[in-house]
Short mmCIF file of C-alpha atoms and ligand atoms in Angstrom, two decimals:
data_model
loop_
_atom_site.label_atom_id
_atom_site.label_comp_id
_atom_site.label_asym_id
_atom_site.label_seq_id
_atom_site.Cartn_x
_atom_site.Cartn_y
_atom_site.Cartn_z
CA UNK A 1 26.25 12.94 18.77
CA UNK A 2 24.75 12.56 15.26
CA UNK A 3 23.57 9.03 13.75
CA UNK A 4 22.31 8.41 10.39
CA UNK A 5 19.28 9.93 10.78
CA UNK A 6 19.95 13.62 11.61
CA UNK A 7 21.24 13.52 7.92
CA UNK A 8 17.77 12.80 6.33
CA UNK A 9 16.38 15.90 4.48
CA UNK A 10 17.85 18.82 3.29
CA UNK A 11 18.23 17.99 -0.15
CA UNK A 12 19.64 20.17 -2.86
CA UNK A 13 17.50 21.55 -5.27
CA UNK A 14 19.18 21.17 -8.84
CA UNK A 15 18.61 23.72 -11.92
CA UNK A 16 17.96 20.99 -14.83
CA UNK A 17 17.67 23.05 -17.34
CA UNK A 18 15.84 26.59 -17.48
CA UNK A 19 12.85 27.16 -15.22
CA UNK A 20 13.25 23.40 -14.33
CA UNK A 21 14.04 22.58 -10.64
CA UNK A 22 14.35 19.67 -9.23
CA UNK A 23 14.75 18.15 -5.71
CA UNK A 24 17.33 15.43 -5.84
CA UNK A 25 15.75 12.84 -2.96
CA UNK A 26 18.48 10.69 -3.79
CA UNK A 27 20.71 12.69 -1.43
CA UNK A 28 19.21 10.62 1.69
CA UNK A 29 21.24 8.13 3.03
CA UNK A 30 19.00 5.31 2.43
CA UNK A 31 18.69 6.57 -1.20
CA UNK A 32 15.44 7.76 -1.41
CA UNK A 33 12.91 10.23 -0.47
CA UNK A 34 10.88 7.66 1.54
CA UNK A 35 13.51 7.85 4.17
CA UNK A 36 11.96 11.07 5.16
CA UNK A 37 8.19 9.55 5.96
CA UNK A 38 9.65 5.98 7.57
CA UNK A 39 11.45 8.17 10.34
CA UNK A 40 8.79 11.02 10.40
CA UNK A 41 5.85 7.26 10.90
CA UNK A 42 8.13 5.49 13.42
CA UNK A 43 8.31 8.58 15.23
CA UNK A 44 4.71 9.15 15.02
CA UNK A 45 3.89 5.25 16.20
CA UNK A 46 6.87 5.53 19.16
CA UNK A 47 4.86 8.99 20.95
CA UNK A 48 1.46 7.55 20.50
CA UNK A 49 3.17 4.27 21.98
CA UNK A 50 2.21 1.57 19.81
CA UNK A 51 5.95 1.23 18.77
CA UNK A 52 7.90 -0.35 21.03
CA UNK A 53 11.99 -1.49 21.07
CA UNK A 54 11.81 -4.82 19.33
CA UNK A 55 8.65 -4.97 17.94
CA UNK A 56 7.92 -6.14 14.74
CA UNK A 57 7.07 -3.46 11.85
CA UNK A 58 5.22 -4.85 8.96
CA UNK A 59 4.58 -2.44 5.53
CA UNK A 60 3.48 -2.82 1.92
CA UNK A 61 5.88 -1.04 -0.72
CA UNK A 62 6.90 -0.98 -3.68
CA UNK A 63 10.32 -0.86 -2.45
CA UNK A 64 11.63 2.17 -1.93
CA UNK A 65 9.87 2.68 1.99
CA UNK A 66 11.15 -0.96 2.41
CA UNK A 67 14.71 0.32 2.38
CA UNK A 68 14.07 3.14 4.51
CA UNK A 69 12.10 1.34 7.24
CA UNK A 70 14.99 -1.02 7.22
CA UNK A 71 17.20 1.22 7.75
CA UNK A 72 15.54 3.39 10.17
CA UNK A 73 14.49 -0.04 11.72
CA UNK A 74 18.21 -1.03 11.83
CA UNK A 75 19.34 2.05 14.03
CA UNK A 76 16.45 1.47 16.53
CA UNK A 77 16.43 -1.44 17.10
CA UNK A 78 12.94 -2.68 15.15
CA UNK A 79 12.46 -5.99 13.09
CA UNK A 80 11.13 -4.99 9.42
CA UNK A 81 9.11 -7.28 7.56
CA UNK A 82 8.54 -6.24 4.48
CA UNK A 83 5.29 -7.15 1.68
CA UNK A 84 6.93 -6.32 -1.74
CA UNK A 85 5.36 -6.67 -5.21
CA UNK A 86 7.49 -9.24 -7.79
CA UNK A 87 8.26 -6.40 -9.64
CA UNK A 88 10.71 -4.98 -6.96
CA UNK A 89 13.86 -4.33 -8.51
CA UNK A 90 16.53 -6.72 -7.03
CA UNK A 91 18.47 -4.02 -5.51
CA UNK A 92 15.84 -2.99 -3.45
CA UNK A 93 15.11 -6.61 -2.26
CA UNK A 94 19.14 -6.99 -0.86
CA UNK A 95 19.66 -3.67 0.34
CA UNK A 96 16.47 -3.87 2.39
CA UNK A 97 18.23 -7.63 3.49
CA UNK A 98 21.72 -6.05 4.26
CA UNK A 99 20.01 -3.77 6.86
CA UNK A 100 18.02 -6.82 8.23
CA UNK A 101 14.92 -6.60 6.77
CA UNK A 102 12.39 -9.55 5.74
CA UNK A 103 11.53 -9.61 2.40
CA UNK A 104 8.16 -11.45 1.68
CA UNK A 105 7.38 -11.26 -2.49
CA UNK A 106 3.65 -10.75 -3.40
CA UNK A 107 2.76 -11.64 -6.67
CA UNK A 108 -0.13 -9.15 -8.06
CA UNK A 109 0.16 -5.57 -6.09
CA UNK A 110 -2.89 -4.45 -7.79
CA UNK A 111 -4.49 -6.13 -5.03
CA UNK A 112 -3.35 -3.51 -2.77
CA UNK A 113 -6.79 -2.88 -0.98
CA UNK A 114 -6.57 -6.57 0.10
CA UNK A 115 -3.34 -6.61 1.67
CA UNK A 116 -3.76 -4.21 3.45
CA UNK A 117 -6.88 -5.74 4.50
CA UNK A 118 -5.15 -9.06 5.40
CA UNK A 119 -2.49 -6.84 7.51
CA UNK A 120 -5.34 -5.78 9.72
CA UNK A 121 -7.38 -9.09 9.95
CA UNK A 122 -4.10 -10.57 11.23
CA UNK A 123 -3.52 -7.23 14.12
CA UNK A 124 -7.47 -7.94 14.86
CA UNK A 125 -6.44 -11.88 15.49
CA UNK A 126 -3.83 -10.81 17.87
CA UNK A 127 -0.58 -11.09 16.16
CA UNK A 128 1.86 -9.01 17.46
CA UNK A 129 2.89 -6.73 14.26
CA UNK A 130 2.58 -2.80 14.12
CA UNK A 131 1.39 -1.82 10.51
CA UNK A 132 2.61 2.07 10.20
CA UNK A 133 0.46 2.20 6.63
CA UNK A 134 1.82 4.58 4.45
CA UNK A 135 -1.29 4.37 2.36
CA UNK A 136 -3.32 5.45 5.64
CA UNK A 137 -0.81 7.32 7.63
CA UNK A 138 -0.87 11.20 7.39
CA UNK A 139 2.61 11.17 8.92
CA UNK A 140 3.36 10.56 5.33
CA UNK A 141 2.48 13.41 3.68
CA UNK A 142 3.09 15.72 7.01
CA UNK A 143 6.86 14.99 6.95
CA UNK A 144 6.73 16.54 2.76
CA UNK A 145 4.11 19.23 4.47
CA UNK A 146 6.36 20.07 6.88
CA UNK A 147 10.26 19.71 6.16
CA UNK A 148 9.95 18.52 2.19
CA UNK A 149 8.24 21.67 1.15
CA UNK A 150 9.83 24.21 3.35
CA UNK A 151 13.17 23.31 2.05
CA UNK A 152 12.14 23.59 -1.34
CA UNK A 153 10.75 27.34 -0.50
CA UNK A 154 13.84 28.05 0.97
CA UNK A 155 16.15 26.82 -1.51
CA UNK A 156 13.94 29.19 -4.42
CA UNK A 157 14.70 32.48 -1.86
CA UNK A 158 11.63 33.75 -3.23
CA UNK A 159 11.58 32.66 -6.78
CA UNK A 160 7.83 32.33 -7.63
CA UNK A 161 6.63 28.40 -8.23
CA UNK A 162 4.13 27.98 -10.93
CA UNK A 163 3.92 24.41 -11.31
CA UNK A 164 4.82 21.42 -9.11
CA UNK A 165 4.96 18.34 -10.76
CA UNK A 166 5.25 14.84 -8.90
CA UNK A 167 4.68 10.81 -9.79
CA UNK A 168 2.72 9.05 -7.57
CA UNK A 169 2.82 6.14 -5.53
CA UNK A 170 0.94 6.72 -2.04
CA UNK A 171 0.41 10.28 -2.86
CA UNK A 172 2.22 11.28 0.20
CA UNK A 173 4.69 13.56 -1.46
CA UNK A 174 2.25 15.25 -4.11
CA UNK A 175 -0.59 15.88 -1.45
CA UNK A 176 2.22 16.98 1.24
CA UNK A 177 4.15 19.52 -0.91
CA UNK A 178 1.51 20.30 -3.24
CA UNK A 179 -0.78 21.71 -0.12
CA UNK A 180 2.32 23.74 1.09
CA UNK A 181 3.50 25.21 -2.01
CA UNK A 182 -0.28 26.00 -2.87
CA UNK A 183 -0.85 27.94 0.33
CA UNK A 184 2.01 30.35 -0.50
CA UNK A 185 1.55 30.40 -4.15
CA UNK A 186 -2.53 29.71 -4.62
CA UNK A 187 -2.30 30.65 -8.92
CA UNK A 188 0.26 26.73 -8.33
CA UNK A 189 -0.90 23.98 -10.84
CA UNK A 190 -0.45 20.57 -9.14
CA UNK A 191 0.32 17.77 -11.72
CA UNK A 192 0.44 14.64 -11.09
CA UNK A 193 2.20 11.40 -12.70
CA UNK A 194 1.24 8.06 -13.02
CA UNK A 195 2.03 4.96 -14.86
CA UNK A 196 0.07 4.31 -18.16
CA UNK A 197 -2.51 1.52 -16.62
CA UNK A 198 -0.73 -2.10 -16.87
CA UNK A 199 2.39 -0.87 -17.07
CA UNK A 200 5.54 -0.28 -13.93
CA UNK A 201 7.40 2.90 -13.42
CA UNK A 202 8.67 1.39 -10.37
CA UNK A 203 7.78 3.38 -7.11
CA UNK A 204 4.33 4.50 -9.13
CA UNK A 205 0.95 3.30 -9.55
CA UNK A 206 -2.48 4.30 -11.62
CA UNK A 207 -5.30 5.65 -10.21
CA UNK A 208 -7.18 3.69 -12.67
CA UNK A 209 -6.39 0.44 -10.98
CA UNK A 210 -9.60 1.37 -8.61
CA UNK A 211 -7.69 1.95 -5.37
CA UNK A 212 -6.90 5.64 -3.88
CA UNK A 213 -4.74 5.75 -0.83
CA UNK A 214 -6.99 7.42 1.90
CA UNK A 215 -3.92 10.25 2.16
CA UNK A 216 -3.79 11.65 -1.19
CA UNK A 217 -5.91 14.59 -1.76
CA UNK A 218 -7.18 14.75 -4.98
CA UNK A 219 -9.13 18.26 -4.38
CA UNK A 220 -5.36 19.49 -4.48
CA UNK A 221 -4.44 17.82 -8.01
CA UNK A 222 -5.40 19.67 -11.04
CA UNK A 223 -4.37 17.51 -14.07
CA UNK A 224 -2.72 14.17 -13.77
CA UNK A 225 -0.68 12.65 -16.73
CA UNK A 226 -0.48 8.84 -17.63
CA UNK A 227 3.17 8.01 -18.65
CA UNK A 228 4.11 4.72 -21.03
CA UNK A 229 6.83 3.20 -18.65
CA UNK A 230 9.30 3.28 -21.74
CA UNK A 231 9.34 7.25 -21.50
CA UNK A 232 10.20 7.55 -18.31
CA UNK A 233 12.90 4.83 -19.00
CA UNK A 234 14.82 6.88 -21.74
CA UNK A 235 14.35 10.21 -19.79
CA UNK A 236 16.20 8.84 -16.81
CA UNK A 237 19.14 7.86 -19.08
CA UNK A 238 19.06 11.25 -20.78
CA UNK A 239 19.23 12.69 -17.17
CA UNK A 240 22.81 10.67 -16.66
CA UNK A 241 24.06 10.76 -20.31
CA UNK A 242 23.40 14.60 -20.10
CA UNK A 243 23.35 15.56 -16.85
CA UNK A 244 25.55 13.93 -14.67
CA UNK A 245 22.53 12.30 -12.61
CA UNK A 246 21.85 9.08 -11.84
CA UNK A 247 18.07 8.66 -10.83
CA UNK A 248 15.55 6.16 -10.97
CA UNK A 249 12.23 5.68 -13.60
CA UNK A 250 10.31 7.68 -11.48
CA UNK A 251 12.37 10.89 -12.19
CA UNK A 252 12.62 10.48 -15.44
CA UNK A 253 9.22 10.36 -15.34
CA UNK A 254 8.44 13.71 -13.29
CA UNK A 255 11.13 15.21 -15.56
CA UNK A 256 9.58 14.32 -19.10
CA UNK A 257 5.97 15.39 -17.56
CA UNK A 258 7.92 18.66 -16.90
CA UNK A 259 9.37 19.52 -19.97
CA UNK A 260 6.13 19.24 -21.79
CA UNK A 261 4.46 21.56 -19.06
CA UNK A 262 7.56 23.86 -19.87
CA UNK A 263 6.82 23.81 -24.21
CA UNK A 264 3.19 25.08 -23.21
CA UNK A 265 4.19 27.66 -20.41
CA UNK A 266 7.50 28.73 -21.49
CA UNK A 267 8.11 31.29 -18.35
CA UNK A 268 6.70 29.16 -15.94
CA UNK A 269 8.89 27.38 -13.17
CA UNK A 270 8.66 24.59 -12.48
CA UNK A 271 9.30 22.52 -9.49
CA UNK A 272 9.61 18.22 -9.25
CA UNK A 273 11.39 15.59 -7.55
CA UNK A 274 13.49 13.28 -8.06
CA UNK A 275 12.77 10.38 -5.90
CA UNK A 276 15.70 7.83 -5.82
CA UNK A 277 19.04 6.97 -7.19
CA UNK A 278 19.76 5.16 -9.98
CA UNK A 279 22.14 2.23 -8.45
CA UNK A 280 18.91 0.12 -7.68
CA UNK A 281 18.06 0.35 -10.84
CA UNK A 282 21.30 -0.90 -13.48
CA UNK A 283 19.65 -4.50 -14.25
CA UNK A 284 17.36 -2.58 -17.27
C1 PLP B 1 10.86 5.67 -6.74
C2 PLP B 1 9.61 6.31 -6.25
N1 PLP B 1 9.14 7.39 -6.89
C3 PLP B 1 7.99 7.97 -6.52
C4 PLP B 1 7.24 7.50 -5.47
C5 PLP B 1 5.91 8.16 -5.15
O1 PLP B 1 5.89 8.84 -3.96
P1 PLP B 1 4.59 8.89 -3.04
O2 PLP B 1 4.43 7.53 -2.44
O3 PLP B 1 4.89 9.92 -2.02
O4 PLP B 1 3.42 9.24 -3.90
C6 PLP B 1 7.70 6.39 -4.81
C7 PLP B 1 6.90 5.80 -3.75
O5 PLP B 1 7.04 4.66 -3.38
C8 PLP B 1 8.91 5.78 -5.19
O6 PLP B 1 9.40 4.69 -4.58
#
């Protein structure tokens, strides 16, 4: 019998415009393409055992791994408490709530490096929490190595990639399907996305604010763009207004990277997701 989960993944891949491709993450049913590394890390915590029915999971996100941890939380039976930044759009905050999640707000995320660090003191003092890490946990980018990636090769039947062009957040899904992609196509430029410093694309963060998740590979990346926030804003609402879809800043910041990668390599194609819907987003 199927539950909610056997429907993560498995995408569609979505011909923007020409030699623009773009994996609509959206499709998963918590709305995001985070669903795919909460199930892939509780899966990975329940076989090495430290994930137990009714234990309490505890993560830092922007939002979007909130939800999904909720929801995957929801289905088997964990309690989700979740560190969010202020910024978290308020959809986030009650959907993660209607699946029983905690919310707890944090006000300055760029002090990332010492949350996480207060996490651990509090596991090394005994409390009973299990911190999955998505910053730290290479069942992150494994699930985009693994399943993200080989869909997208699949759904190009042989197409050749040139570019793949992702935001980032933990770096899970640039260093996952970048390091895929690469090994079949190794002329692939990796580009990466990120939020001009002091500014919020939600769901992505700058490099520049001194912290980089132990997962993302850097070696991999061979250009990565800063983005002013209000960019990515008025590409996502060209993206519904024009296109029918209804995605979040993040997309419309992986799309507007890729368009100018397309005006410089007009033959090229190009591949980039789409992480999330736009519903959580309609208070802008
Ligand atoms: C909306 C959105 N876009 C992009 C990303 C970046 O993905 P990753 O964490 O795999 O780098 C995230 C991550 O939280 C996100 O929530």
């Amino acid at each position: 019998m199927n539950t909610i989960l056997d429907f993560i993944g498995n995408t569609p891949l979505i011909q923007i415009e020409e030699n623009i491709f773009a994996k609509i993450e959206g499709f998963n049913p918590g709305g995001s393409i985070k669903d795919r590394i909460a199930l892939n890390m509780i899966i990975g915590a329940e076989k090495k055992g430290i994930l137990k029915k009714g234990d309490t999971i505890v993560e830092l996100t922007s939002g979007n791994t909130g939800v999904a941890l909720a929801m995957v939380g929801a289905m088997k039976g964990y309690k989700v408490k979740l560190l969010m930044p202020q910024t978290t759009s308020p959809e986030k905050i009650k959907m993660v709530k209607a699946f029983g999640g905690e919310v707890i707000l944090i006000e300055n995320i760029k002090f990332r490096k010492d949350v996480i660090n207060d996490i651990k003191e509090r596991i090394k003092q005994g409390e009973k929490i299990v911190f999955l890490n998505q910053y730290e946990n290479f069942m992150n980018p494994q699930a985009h190595y693994k399943v993200t990636a080989q869909e997208i090769l699949k759904q190009m039947k042989g197409k050749r990639i040139d570019f793949f062009v992702a935001g980032m957040g933990t770096g899970g899904t640039i260093t996952g399907i970048g390091k895929k992609l690469k090994q079949k196509y190794p002329n692939l430029k990796i580009i990466g996305v990120q939020p001009v410093l002091g500014e919020t694309i939600e769901g992505l963060r700058s490099l520049k604010e001194g912290f980089v998740p132990p997962i993302l590979d850097l070696e991999l990346v061979d250009e990565i763009y800063d983005l002013e926030s209000i960019k990515a804003e008025k590409t996502r609402k060209e993206l519904a207004l024009n296109k029918g879809l209804l995605v979040g800043p993040s997309s419309g910041a992986a799309f507007y990277i890729s368009r100018e990668i397309k005006r410089n390599n007009p033959k090229a194609n190009i591949i980039t997701i789409f992480p999330d819907r736009g519903e959580r987003y309609l208070y802008y």
